[in-house]
Amino acid sequence: MIISALRKNWFSILAVGLLCAIAFFAGWWVNERGGDANERLLLTAYRQVTTQSFFRTQSDQELAYAAIRGMLGAVNDHYAELIEPDAAQNLTATFAGKMGVVGLHAENQNGQVVISMIFPGGSAQAAGLQVGDVIRAIDGTPLDADTDSSETGLLLRGAPGSSVRVTVERGGQTLEFELQRAAQRFVTSKMLPGSVGYITLSAFNETASAQMKTALQELLAQQPVGIIWDLRNNEGGDMQAAQQILSYFIEDGLLFTAELTHGRSVTFRAKGGALVDPNLPLVVLMDKTSYSAAETCAAALEQTGRGLTVGETSYGKGVIQATMPLEEGAMLQITIARWLAPDGAWYHEKGVPAQIAAHDDPATGADETLEKGLEVIVKP
């Protein structure tokens, strides 16, 4: 009886072990042999090219990067890109607000990287770079027809105090400029005549959120009769930071919605504990250099009735990107959603129109848009 029981136990153990082995093999077969046919197609092609191609001169990594870029080029996503390891480190530091900048913005126009903005007070302005200059190389790295504004910006950024060499073409001449990167100051604030508080924001990130809070508290302590929030020359950024900063002005309610794939959506609501009294007049300055999250804020403040927008129609970026880590320190950036204003409006490629029109004429020494904002607050 004892031997028979032992045999039964051993048979049970063997049976369980056999079932586990079968289940493991079945799982391996599904993943490695019976999984997604397109994944197998891509992997098989990669293995054949890397092991059999007679003309191959690229490394395995270069071929993998080429395959990724090929996929990104096929999905018609203007903001999708593969970010290689060095640039990925810069991107991470940029989101943390720890990178030095040179004070310019460039974008791809018909296959050329063209300077579209020179920011006041930066080394680009001091060195004599101009809007319309075509950037040919950054620190010797050539820019080509596929180089977009994100990649250009990451190449220009670096540790504060370090230098970057920018090669441009202007009127048929090739010029070189040595620019020094400066720590990016995201928020500036001051009191204007008439006891109006004035605050600027150049980007949305965690550092900017904290700087914005401190600056607002300092302005409010001086009991302003109103606040002007200048969102011109704002490069956008993180949507969570936009939610946090909007919550300094708006106590409750819907701020914006992110519509993702497969019918999913995420609502972003005010977080409570607003810093600014809801009865304190608020004017937002904007123009075509108000970008992405800055446009989100302008639309939210207008549609909730919390503020008046003054200036010109914004840039028109109504989509949201996510950045995912890849092997060896690279990153993948793709568009994952579009943002909608509280009333459901989508401003992509249209821009958010200002409620009160104003144009800053660069030929004059005055800031006509700011003057209009002051007029709105002082003479409602």
Tab-separated table of C-alpha atoms in Angstrom:
chain	number	residue	atom	x	y	z
A	1	MET	CA	0.000	0.000	0.000
A	2	ILE	CA	2.834	2.358	0.822
A	3	ILE	CA	4.640	1.623	-2.488
A	4	SER	CA	1.412	2.063	-4.431
A	5	ALA	CA	0.798	5.454	-2.832
A	6	LEU	CA	4.345	6.547	-3.595
A	7	ARG	CA	3.939	5.524	-7.219
A	8	LYS	CA	0.718	7.492	-7.461
A	9	ASN	CA	2.469	10.542	-6.040
A	10	TRP	CA	5.373	10.203	-8.470
A	11	PHE	CA	2.966	9.794	-11.372
A	12	SER	CA	1.154	12.952	-10.247
A	13	ILE	CA	4.404	14.881	-9.997
A	14	LEU	CA	5.505	13.706	-13.433
A	15	ALA	CA	2.130	14.574	-14.912
A	16	VAL	CA	2.238	18.081	-13.464
A	17	GLY	CA	5.813	18.515	-14.702
A	18	LEU	CA	4.843	17.360	-18.171
A	19	LEU	CA	1.903	19.763	-18.280
A	20	CYS	CA	4.177	22.634	-17.199
A	21	ALA	CA	6.671	21.736	-19.910
A	22	ILE	CA	3.924	21.638	-22.522
A	23	ALA	CA	2.586	24.993	-21.372
A	24	PHE	CA	6.092	26.523	-21.464
A	25	PHE	CA	6.729	25.170	-24.957
A	26	ALA	CA	3.352	26.395	-26.152
A	27	GLY	CA	4.086	29.869	-24.801
A	28	TRP	CA	7.512	29.902	-26.445
A	29	TRP	CA	5.990	28.777	-29.741
A	30	VAL	CA	3.367	31.510	-29.666
A	31	ASN	CA	5.905	34.209	-28.826
A	32	GLU	CA	8.745	33.086	-31.077
A	33	ARG	CA	7.018	31.251	-33.890
A	34	GLY	CA	3.307	31.821	-33.688
A	35	GLY	CA	3.193	35.488	-32.595
A	36	ASP	CA	2.500	38.531	-34.709
A	37	ALA	CA	3.346	37.759	-38.329
A	38	ASN	CA	4.579	41.301	-39.006
A	39	GLU	CA	6.987	41.182	-36.074
A	40	ARG	CA	8.419	37.947	-37.451
A	41	LEU	CA	8.585	39.513	-40.917
A	42	LEU	CA	10.584	42.466	-39.619
A	43	LEU	CA	12.920	40.310	-37.528
A	44	THR	CA	13.530	37.867	-40.378
A	45	ALA	CA	14.350	40.684	-42.798
A	46	TYR	CA	16.729	42.278	-40.275
A	47	ARG	CA	18.553	38.981	-39.743
A	48	GLN	CA	18.863	38.370	-43.474
A	49	VAL	CA	20.207	41.844	-44.202
A	50	THR	CA	22.686	41.816	-41.303
A	51	THR	CA	24.034	38.358	-42.141
A	52	GLN	CA	23.708	38.078	-45.928
A	53	SER	CA	23.841	41.518	-47.564
A	54	PHE	CA	26.871	41.750	-49.848
A	55	PHE	CA	26.830	45.560	-49.980
A	56	ARG	CA	26.246	46.265	-46.314
A	57	THR	CA	28.564	48.861	-44.775
A	58	GLN	CA	26.357	49.965	-41.874
A	59	SER	CA	26.552	48.604	-38.350
A	60	ASP	CA	23.724	46.498	-36.964
A	61	GLN	CA	22.593	49.501	-34.914
A	62	GLU	CA	22.570	51.805	-37.940
A	63	LEU	CA	20.382	49.306	-39.799
A	64	ALA	CA	18.021	49.037	-36.827
A	65	TYR	CA	17.796	52.841	-36.651
A	66	ALA	CA	17.091	52.966	-40.397
A	67	ALA	CA	14.259	50.462	-39.973
A	68	ILE	CA	12.725	52.524	-37.166
A	69	ARG	CA	12.990	55.739	-39.177
A	70	GLY	CA	11.363	53.969	-42.102
A	71	MET	CA	8.373	53.050	-39.942
A	72	LEU	CA	8.108	56.571	-38.537
A	73	GLY	CA	8.208	58.036	-42.029
A	74	ALA	CA	5.316	55.813	-43.068
A	75	VAL	CA	2.859	56.865	-40.336
A	76	ASN	CA	2.605	60.511	-41.453
A	77	ASP	CA	3.452	61.827	-37.986
A	78	HIS	CA	5.254	65.154	-38.358
A	79	TYR	CA	6.456	64.996	-34.748
A	80	ALA	CA	7.595	61.357	-34.702
A	81	GLU	CA	11.323	60.755	-34.467
A	82	LEU	CA	14.032	58.410	-33.290
A	83	ILE	CA	16.206	60.232	-30.769
A	84	GLU	CA	19.729	58.832	-30.596
A	85	PRO	CA	21.453	58.411	-27.206
A	86	ASP	CA	23.356	61.728	-26.959
A	87	ALA	CA	20.328	63.750	-27.985
A	88	ALA	CA	18.145	61.617	-25.692
A	89	GLN	CA	20.261	62.654	-22.713
A	90	ASN	CA	19.797	66.285	-23.694
A	91	LEU	CA	16.050	65.755	-24.003
A	92	THR	CA	15.817	64.260	-20.517
A	93	ALA	CA	17.772	67.165	-19.067
A	94	THR	CA	15.639	69.628	-21.030
A	95	PHE	CA	12.406	68.272	-19.549
A	96	ALA	CA	14.012	68.619	-16.120
A	97	GLY	CA	14.843	72.254	-16.930
A	98	LYS	CA	18.608	71.734	-16.593
A	99	MET	CA	19.913	72.540	-20.065
A	100	GLY	CA	21.612	75.637	-21.424
A	101	VAL	CA	20.140	77.381	-24.479
A	102	VAL	CA	21.399	79.858	-27.082
A	103	GLY	CA	18.213	81.803	-27.736
A	104	LEU	CA	16.950	80.723	-31.130
A	105	HIS	CA	14.289	78.486	-32.654
A	106	ALA	CA	14.679	76.789	-36.031
A	107	GLU	CA	12.342	74.639	-38.088
A	108	ASN	CA	12.466	72.564	-41.243
A	109	GLN	CA	11.161	74.530	-44.195
A	110	ASN	CA	11.136	72.678	-47.515
A	111	GLY	CA	14.066	70.468	-46.549
A	112	GLN	CA	16.198	73.183	-44.921
A	113	VAL	CA	16.584	74.040	-41.240
A	114	VAL	CA	15.800	77.755	-41.071
A	115	ILE	CA	16.009	80.062	-38.050
A	116	SER	CA	12.460	81.286	-37.412
A	117	MET	CA	12.922	83.104	-34.082
A	118	ILE	CA	15.739	84.907	-32.281
A	119	PHE	CA	14.942	85.433	-28.608
A	120	PRO	CA	15.924	88.727	-26.978
A	121	GLY	CA	18.942	88.626	-24.678
A	122	GLY	CA	20.344	85.312	-25.903
A	123	SER	CA	23.780	84.588	-27.317
A	124	ALA	CA	22.296	84.047	-30.800
A	125	GLN	CA	21.114	87.656	-30.860
A	126	ALA	CA	24.402	88.934	-29.440
A	127	ALA	CA	26.415	87.007	-32.060
A	128	GLY	CA	24.391	88.400	-34.962
A	129	LEU	CA	22.390	85.399	-36.128
A	130	GLN	CA	19.273	86.379	-38.066
A	131	VAL	CA	15.822	85.056	-38.824
A	132	GLY	CA	16.049	83.355	-42.219
A	133	ASP	CA	19.593	82.016	-41.753
A	134	VAL	CA	19.815	78.388	-42.915
A	135	ILE	CA	21.607	76.173	-40.403
A	136	ARG	CA	23.927	73.762	-42.193
A	137	ALA	CA	25.720	72.184	-39.228
A	138	ILE	CA	25.888	72.222	-35.420
A	139	ASP	CA	29.289	71.392	-33.918
A	140	GLY	CA	30.234	69.855	-37.262
A	141	THR	CA	27.148	67.615	-37.414
A	142	PRO	CA	25.460	68.330	-40.763
A	143	LEU	CA	21.711	68.922	-40.852
A	144	ASP	CA	19.836	67.337	-43.737
A	145	ALA	CA	16.385	67.404	-45.285
A	146	ASP	CA	15.027	65.114	-42.540
A	147	THR	CA	16.280	67.175	-39.576
A	148	ASP	CA	13.313	68.615	-37.685
A	149	SER	CA	12.981	71.362	-35.088
A	150	SER	CA	13.159	68.938	-32.129
A	151	GLU	CA	16.430	67.395	-33.271
A	152	THR	CA	17.898	70.824	-34.021
A	153	GLY	CA	16.916	72.102	-30.599
A	154	LEU	CA	18.492	69.122	-28.856
A	155	LEU	CA	21.758	69.599	-30.755
A	156	LEU	CA	21.848	73.274	-29.795
A	157	ARG	CA	21.269	72.565	-26.104
A	158	GLY	CA	23.997	71.558	-23.686
A	159	ALA	CA	25.452	72.254	-20.279
A	160	PRO	CA	25.111	75.915	-19.209
A	161	GLY	CA	28.389	77.724	-19.886
A	162	SER	CA	29.456	75.386	-22.689
A	163	SER	CA	29.863	76.520	-26.306
A	164	VAL	CA	28.341	75.330	-29.550
A	165	ARG	CA	29.494	76.093	-33.097
A	166	VAL	CA	26.702	76.885	-35.549
A	167	THR	CA	27.354	76.963	-39.298
A	168	VAL	CA	24.788	78.899	-41.333
A	169	GLU	CA	24.232	79.962	-44.908
A	170	ARG	CA	23.150	83.544	-45.549
A	171	GLY	CA	22.867	85.124	-48.989
A	172	GLY	CA	25.165	82.545	-50.564
A	173	GLN	CA	27.806	82.933	-47.835
A	174	THR	CA	28.777	80.348	-45.234
A	175	LEU	CA	29.186	81.837	-41.771
A	176	GLU	CA	30.231	80.307	-38.463
A	177	PHE	CA	29.152	81.455	-35.014
A	178	GLU	CA	30.444	80.349	-31.631
A	179	LEU	CA	27.572	80.593	-29.151
A	180	GLN	CA	27.656	80.160	-25.403
A	181	ARG	CA	24.801	78.292	-23.789
A	182	ALA	CA	23.131	79.989	-20.845
A	183	ALA	CA	20.964	78.467	-18.143
A	184	GLN	CA	17.369	78.781	-19.267
A	185	ARG	CA	15.300	81.138	-17.170
A	186	PHE	CA	11.728	80.033	-17.644
A	187	VAL	CA	9.933	82.775	-15.705
A	188	THR	CA	10.449	86.526	-15.396
A	189	SER	CA	8.182	88.894	-13.509
A	190	LYS	CA	7.896	92.535	-12.537
A	191	MET	CA	5.419	95.238	-11.617
A	192	LEU	CA	4.395	97.569	-14.434
A	193	PRO	CA	3.177	101.169	-14.087
A	194	GLY	CA	-0.338	101.313	-12.722
A	195	SER	CA	0.306	98.403	-10.312
A	196	VAL	CA	-0.133	95.723	-12.974
A	197	GLY	CA	1.729	92.472	-12.424
A	198	TYR	CA	3.593	91.120	-15.464
A	199	ILE	CA	4.862	87.537	-15.781
A	200	THR	CA	6.411	85.622	-18.697
A	201	LEU	CA	6.783	81.875	-19.193
A	202	SER	CA	9.027	80.374	-21.888
A	203	ALA	CA	8.295	76.638	-21.457
A	204	PHE	CA	6.221	74.150	-19.483
A	205	ASN	CA	8.085	71.691	-17.270
A	206	GLU	CA	8.455	70.809	-13.592
A	207	THR	CA	11.043	73.525	-12.990
A	208	ALA	CA	8.888	76.142	-14.701
A	209	SER	CA	5.871	75.169	-12.576
A	210	ALA	CA	7.788	75.849	-9.365
A	211	GLN	CA	9.270	79.105	-10.729
A	212	MET	CA	5.814	80.246	-11.842
A	213	LYS	CA	4.351	79.605	-8.399
A	214	THR	CA	7.087	81.594	-6.652
A	215	ALA	CA	6.855	84.497	-9.101
A	216	LEU	CA	3.065	84.690	-8.792
A	217	GLN	CA	3.244	84.709	-5.008
A	218	GLU	CA	5.760	87.582	-5.122
A	219	LEU	CA	3.570	89.576	-7.496
A	220	LEU	CA	0.398	88.980	-5.488
A	221	ALA	CA	2.132	90.165	-2.336
A	222	GLN	CA	2.393	93.583	-4.042
A	223	GLN	CA	-1.404	93.712	-4.493
A	224	PRO	CA	-1.627	94.248	-8.258
A	225	VAL	CA	-4.817	95.534	-9.882
A	226	GLY	CA	-4.449	92.847	-12.550
A	227	ILE	CA	-1.992	90.388	-14.080
A	228	ILE	CA	-0.616	90.117	-17.615
A	229	TRP	CA	0.654	86.622	-18.465
A	230	ASP	CA	2.912	86.756	-21.528
A	231	LEU	CA	2.906	83.469	-23.457
A	232	ARG	CA	4.682	84.780	-26.529
A	233	ASN	CA	7.932	82.975	-27.413
A	234	ASN	CA	6.730	79.947	-25.446
A	235	GLU	CA	7.944	76.580	-26.748
A	236	GLY	CA	5.271	74.459	-25.046
A	237	GLY	CA	6.198	71.349	-23.102
A	238	ASP	CA	4.636	68.971	-20.625
A	239	MET	CA	0.837	68.825	-20.376
A	240	GLN	CA	0.923	67.945	-16.670
A	241	ALA	CA	2.899	71.144	-16.107
A	242	ALA	CA	0.246	73.041	-18.080
A	243	GLN	CA	-2.432	71.546	-15.849
A	244	GLN	CA	-0.536	72.552	-12.720
A	245	ILE	CA	0.127	76.117	-13.885
A	246	LEU	CA	-3.450	76.618	-15.079
A	247	SER	CA	-4.568	75.508	-11.629
A	248	TYR	CA	-2.808	78.549	-10.156
A	249	PHE	CA	-5.444	80.659	-11.951
A	250	ILE	CA	-8.486	78.353	-12.121
A	251	GLU	CA	-9.911	76.752	-8.986
A	252	ASP	CA	-11.998	73.956	-10.514
A	253	GLY	CA	-13.485	72.620	-13.730
A	254	LEU	CA	-12.297	71.111	-17.010
A	255	LEU	CA	-9.086	72.567	-18.442
A	256	PHE	CA	-8.574	70.396	-21.533
A	257	THR	CA	-9.037	66.854	-22.793
A	258	ALA	CA	-6.538	64.469	-24.398
A	259	GLU	CA	-8.078	62.131	-26.987
A	260	LEU	CA	-5.960	58.998	-27.485
A	261	THR	CA	-6.223	56.051	-29.864
A	262	HIS	CA	-8.971	53.393	-29.719
A	263	GLY	CA	-11.564	55.854	-28.461
A	264	ARG	CA	-9.821	56.530	-25.150
A	265	SER	CA	-9.647	59.965	-23.565
A	266	VAL	CA	-8.183	61.600	-20.465
A	267	THR	CA	-9.614	64.754	-18.920
A	268	PHE	CA	-7.374	67.305	-17.212
A	269	ARG	CA	-9.173	69.266	-14.514
A	270	ALA	CA	-8.082	72.070	-12.207
A	271	LYS	CA	-6.318	70.684	-9.147
A	272	GLY	CA	-7.745	73.128	-6.610
A	273	GLY	CA	-5.986	75.619	-4.365
A	274	ALA	CA	-5.708	78.424	-6.943
A	275	LEU	CA	-3.228	81.151	-6.036
A	276	VAL	CA	-4.863	84.022	-7.916
A	277	ASP	CA	-8.182	85.502	-6.796
A	278	PRO	CA	-10.816	84.687	-9.453
A	279	ASN	CA	-11.891	88.343	-9.499
A	280	LEU	CA	-8.416	89.672	-10.292
A	281	PRO	CA	-8.306	90.702	-13.987
A	282	LEU	CA	-6.084	88.467	-16.107
A	283	VAL	CA	-4.827	89.123	-19.649
A	284	VAL	CA	-2.875	86.561	-21.698
A	285	LEU	CA	-0.564	87.816	-24.464
A	286	MET	CA	-0.133	85.463	-27.439
A	287	ASP	CA	0.996	85.287	-31.068
A	288	LYS	CA	2.339	82.783	-33.581
A	289	THR	CA	5.254	81.979	-31.238
A	290	SER	CA	2.804	80.672	-28.598
A	291	TYR	CA	3.180	76.942	-29.109
A	292	SER	CA	1.541	73.697	-27.980
A	293	ALA	CA	0.887	73.768	-24.197
A	294	ALA	CA	0.887	77.579	-24.316
A	295	GLU	CA	-2.028	77.398	-26.744
A	296	THR	CA	-3.786	74.940	-24.464
A	297	CYS	CA	-3.552	77.434	-21.596
A	298	ALA	CA	-4.748	80.361	-23.701
A	299	ALA	CA	-7.792	78.399	-24.904
A	300	ALA	CA	-8.625	77.165	-21.388
A	301	LEU	CA	-8.410	80.625	-19.813
A	302	GLU	CA	-10.536	82.138	-22.563
A	303	GLN	CA	-13.234	79.463	-22.617
A	304	THR	CA	-13.576	79.234	-18.846
A	305	GLY	CA	-13.969	83.006	-18.737
A	306	ARG	CA	-10.972	83.347	-16.441
A	307	GLY	CA	-8.898	85.552	-18.732
A	308	LEU	CA	-8.871	87.618	-21.929
A	309	THR	CA	-6.445	86.785	-24.745
A	310	VAL	CA	-4.725	89.680	-26.498
A	311	GLY	CA	-2.475	89.554	-29.573
A	312	GLU	CA	-2.477	87.286	-32.616
A	313	THR	CA	-3.504	83.728	-33.513
A	314	SER	CA	-1.193	81.123	-31.976
A	315	TYR	CA	0.976	78.573	-33.808
A	316	GLY	CA	-1.539	75.726	-34.133
A	317	LYS	CA	-0.073	72.570	-32.553
A	318	GLY	CA	-2.963	70.540	-31.210
A	319	VAL	CA	-1.294	67.161	-30.683
A	320	ILE	CA	0.576	65.525	-27.802
A	321	GLN	CA	3.724	63.415	-28.002
A	322	ALA	CA	5.057	60.701	-25.714
A	323	THR	CA	8.705	59.740	-25.459
A	324	MET	CA	9.597	56.119	-24.743
A	325	PRO	CA	13.033	54.686	-23.868
A	326	LEU	CA	14.656	52.221	-26.262
A	327	GLU	CA	17.747	50.048	-25.930
A	328	GLU	CA	21.220	51.578	-25.612
A	329	GLY	CA	19.895	54.941	-24.393
A	330	ALA	CA	17.893	55.876	-27.494
A	331	MET	CA	14.319	57.163	-27.347
A	332	LEU	CA	11.255	57.000	-29.541
A	333	GLN	CA	8.910	59.987	-29.800
A	334	ILE	CA	5.484	59.586	-31.373
A	335	THR	CA	2.196	61.446	-31.319
A	336	ILE	CA	-0.235	59.658	-29.024
A	337	ALA	CA	-3.136	62.088	-28.674
A	338	ARG	CA	-4.711	65.376	-29.624
A	339	TRP	CA	-5.784	67.983	-27.097
A	340	LEU	CA	-9.174	69.635	-27.102
A	341	ALA	CA	-10.240	72.887	-25.457
A	342	PRO	CA	-12.994	72.771	-22.809
A	343	ASP	CA	-15.693	73.228	-25.478
A	344	GLY	CA	-14.226	70.379	-27.579
A	345	ALA	CA	-12.565	72.622	-30.187
A	346	TRP	CA	-9.403	71.315	-31.865
A	347	TYR	CA	-7.017	74.063	-32.954
A	348	HIS	CA	-4.431	71.939	-34.768
A	349	GLU	CA	-2.969	73.738	-37.807
A	350	LYS	CA	-5.424	76.594	-37.182
A	351	GLY	CA	-4.214	78.175	-33.963
A	352	VAL	CA	-6.134	79.764	-31.126
A	353	PRO	CA	-7.382	83.216	-32.197
A	354	ALA	CA	-6.891	86.087	-29.760
A	355	GLN	CA	-10.066	87.700	-28.452
A	356	ILE	CA	-8.570	91.188	-28.757
A	357	ALA	CA	-6.327	91.784	-31.772
A	358	ALA	CA	-2.943	93.441	-31.319
A	359	HIS	CA	0.248	93.388	-33.367
A	360	ASP	CA	3.741	94.167	-32.135
A	361	ASP	CA	5.524	96.074	-34.887
A	362	PRO	CA	9.233	95.121	-34.801
A	363	ALA	CA	10.111	98.398	-36.523
A	364	THR	CA	9.088	100.393	-33.455
A	365	GLY	CA	10.681	100.453	-30.032
A	366	ALA	CA	7.335	99.925	-28.360
A	367	ASP	CA	5.606	96.633	-27.519
A	368	GLU	CA	2.161	97.332	-28.928
A	369	THR	CA	0.742	93.994	-27.762
A	370	LEU	CA	1.787	94.639	-24.178
A	371	GLU	CA	0.402	98.158	-24.390
A	372	LYS	CA	-2.943	96.766	-25.517
A	373	GLY	CA	-2.915	94.308	-22.615
A	374	LEU	CA	-2.298	97.129	-20.163
A	375	GLU	CA	-5.112	99.123	-21.718
A	376	VAL	CA	-7.510	96.189	-21.273
A	377	ILE	CA	-6.724	95.917	-17.556
A	378	VAL	CA	-6.516	99.606	-16.678
A	379	LYS	CA	-9.455	100.686	-18.886
A	380	PRO	CA	-11.834	97.714	-18.990
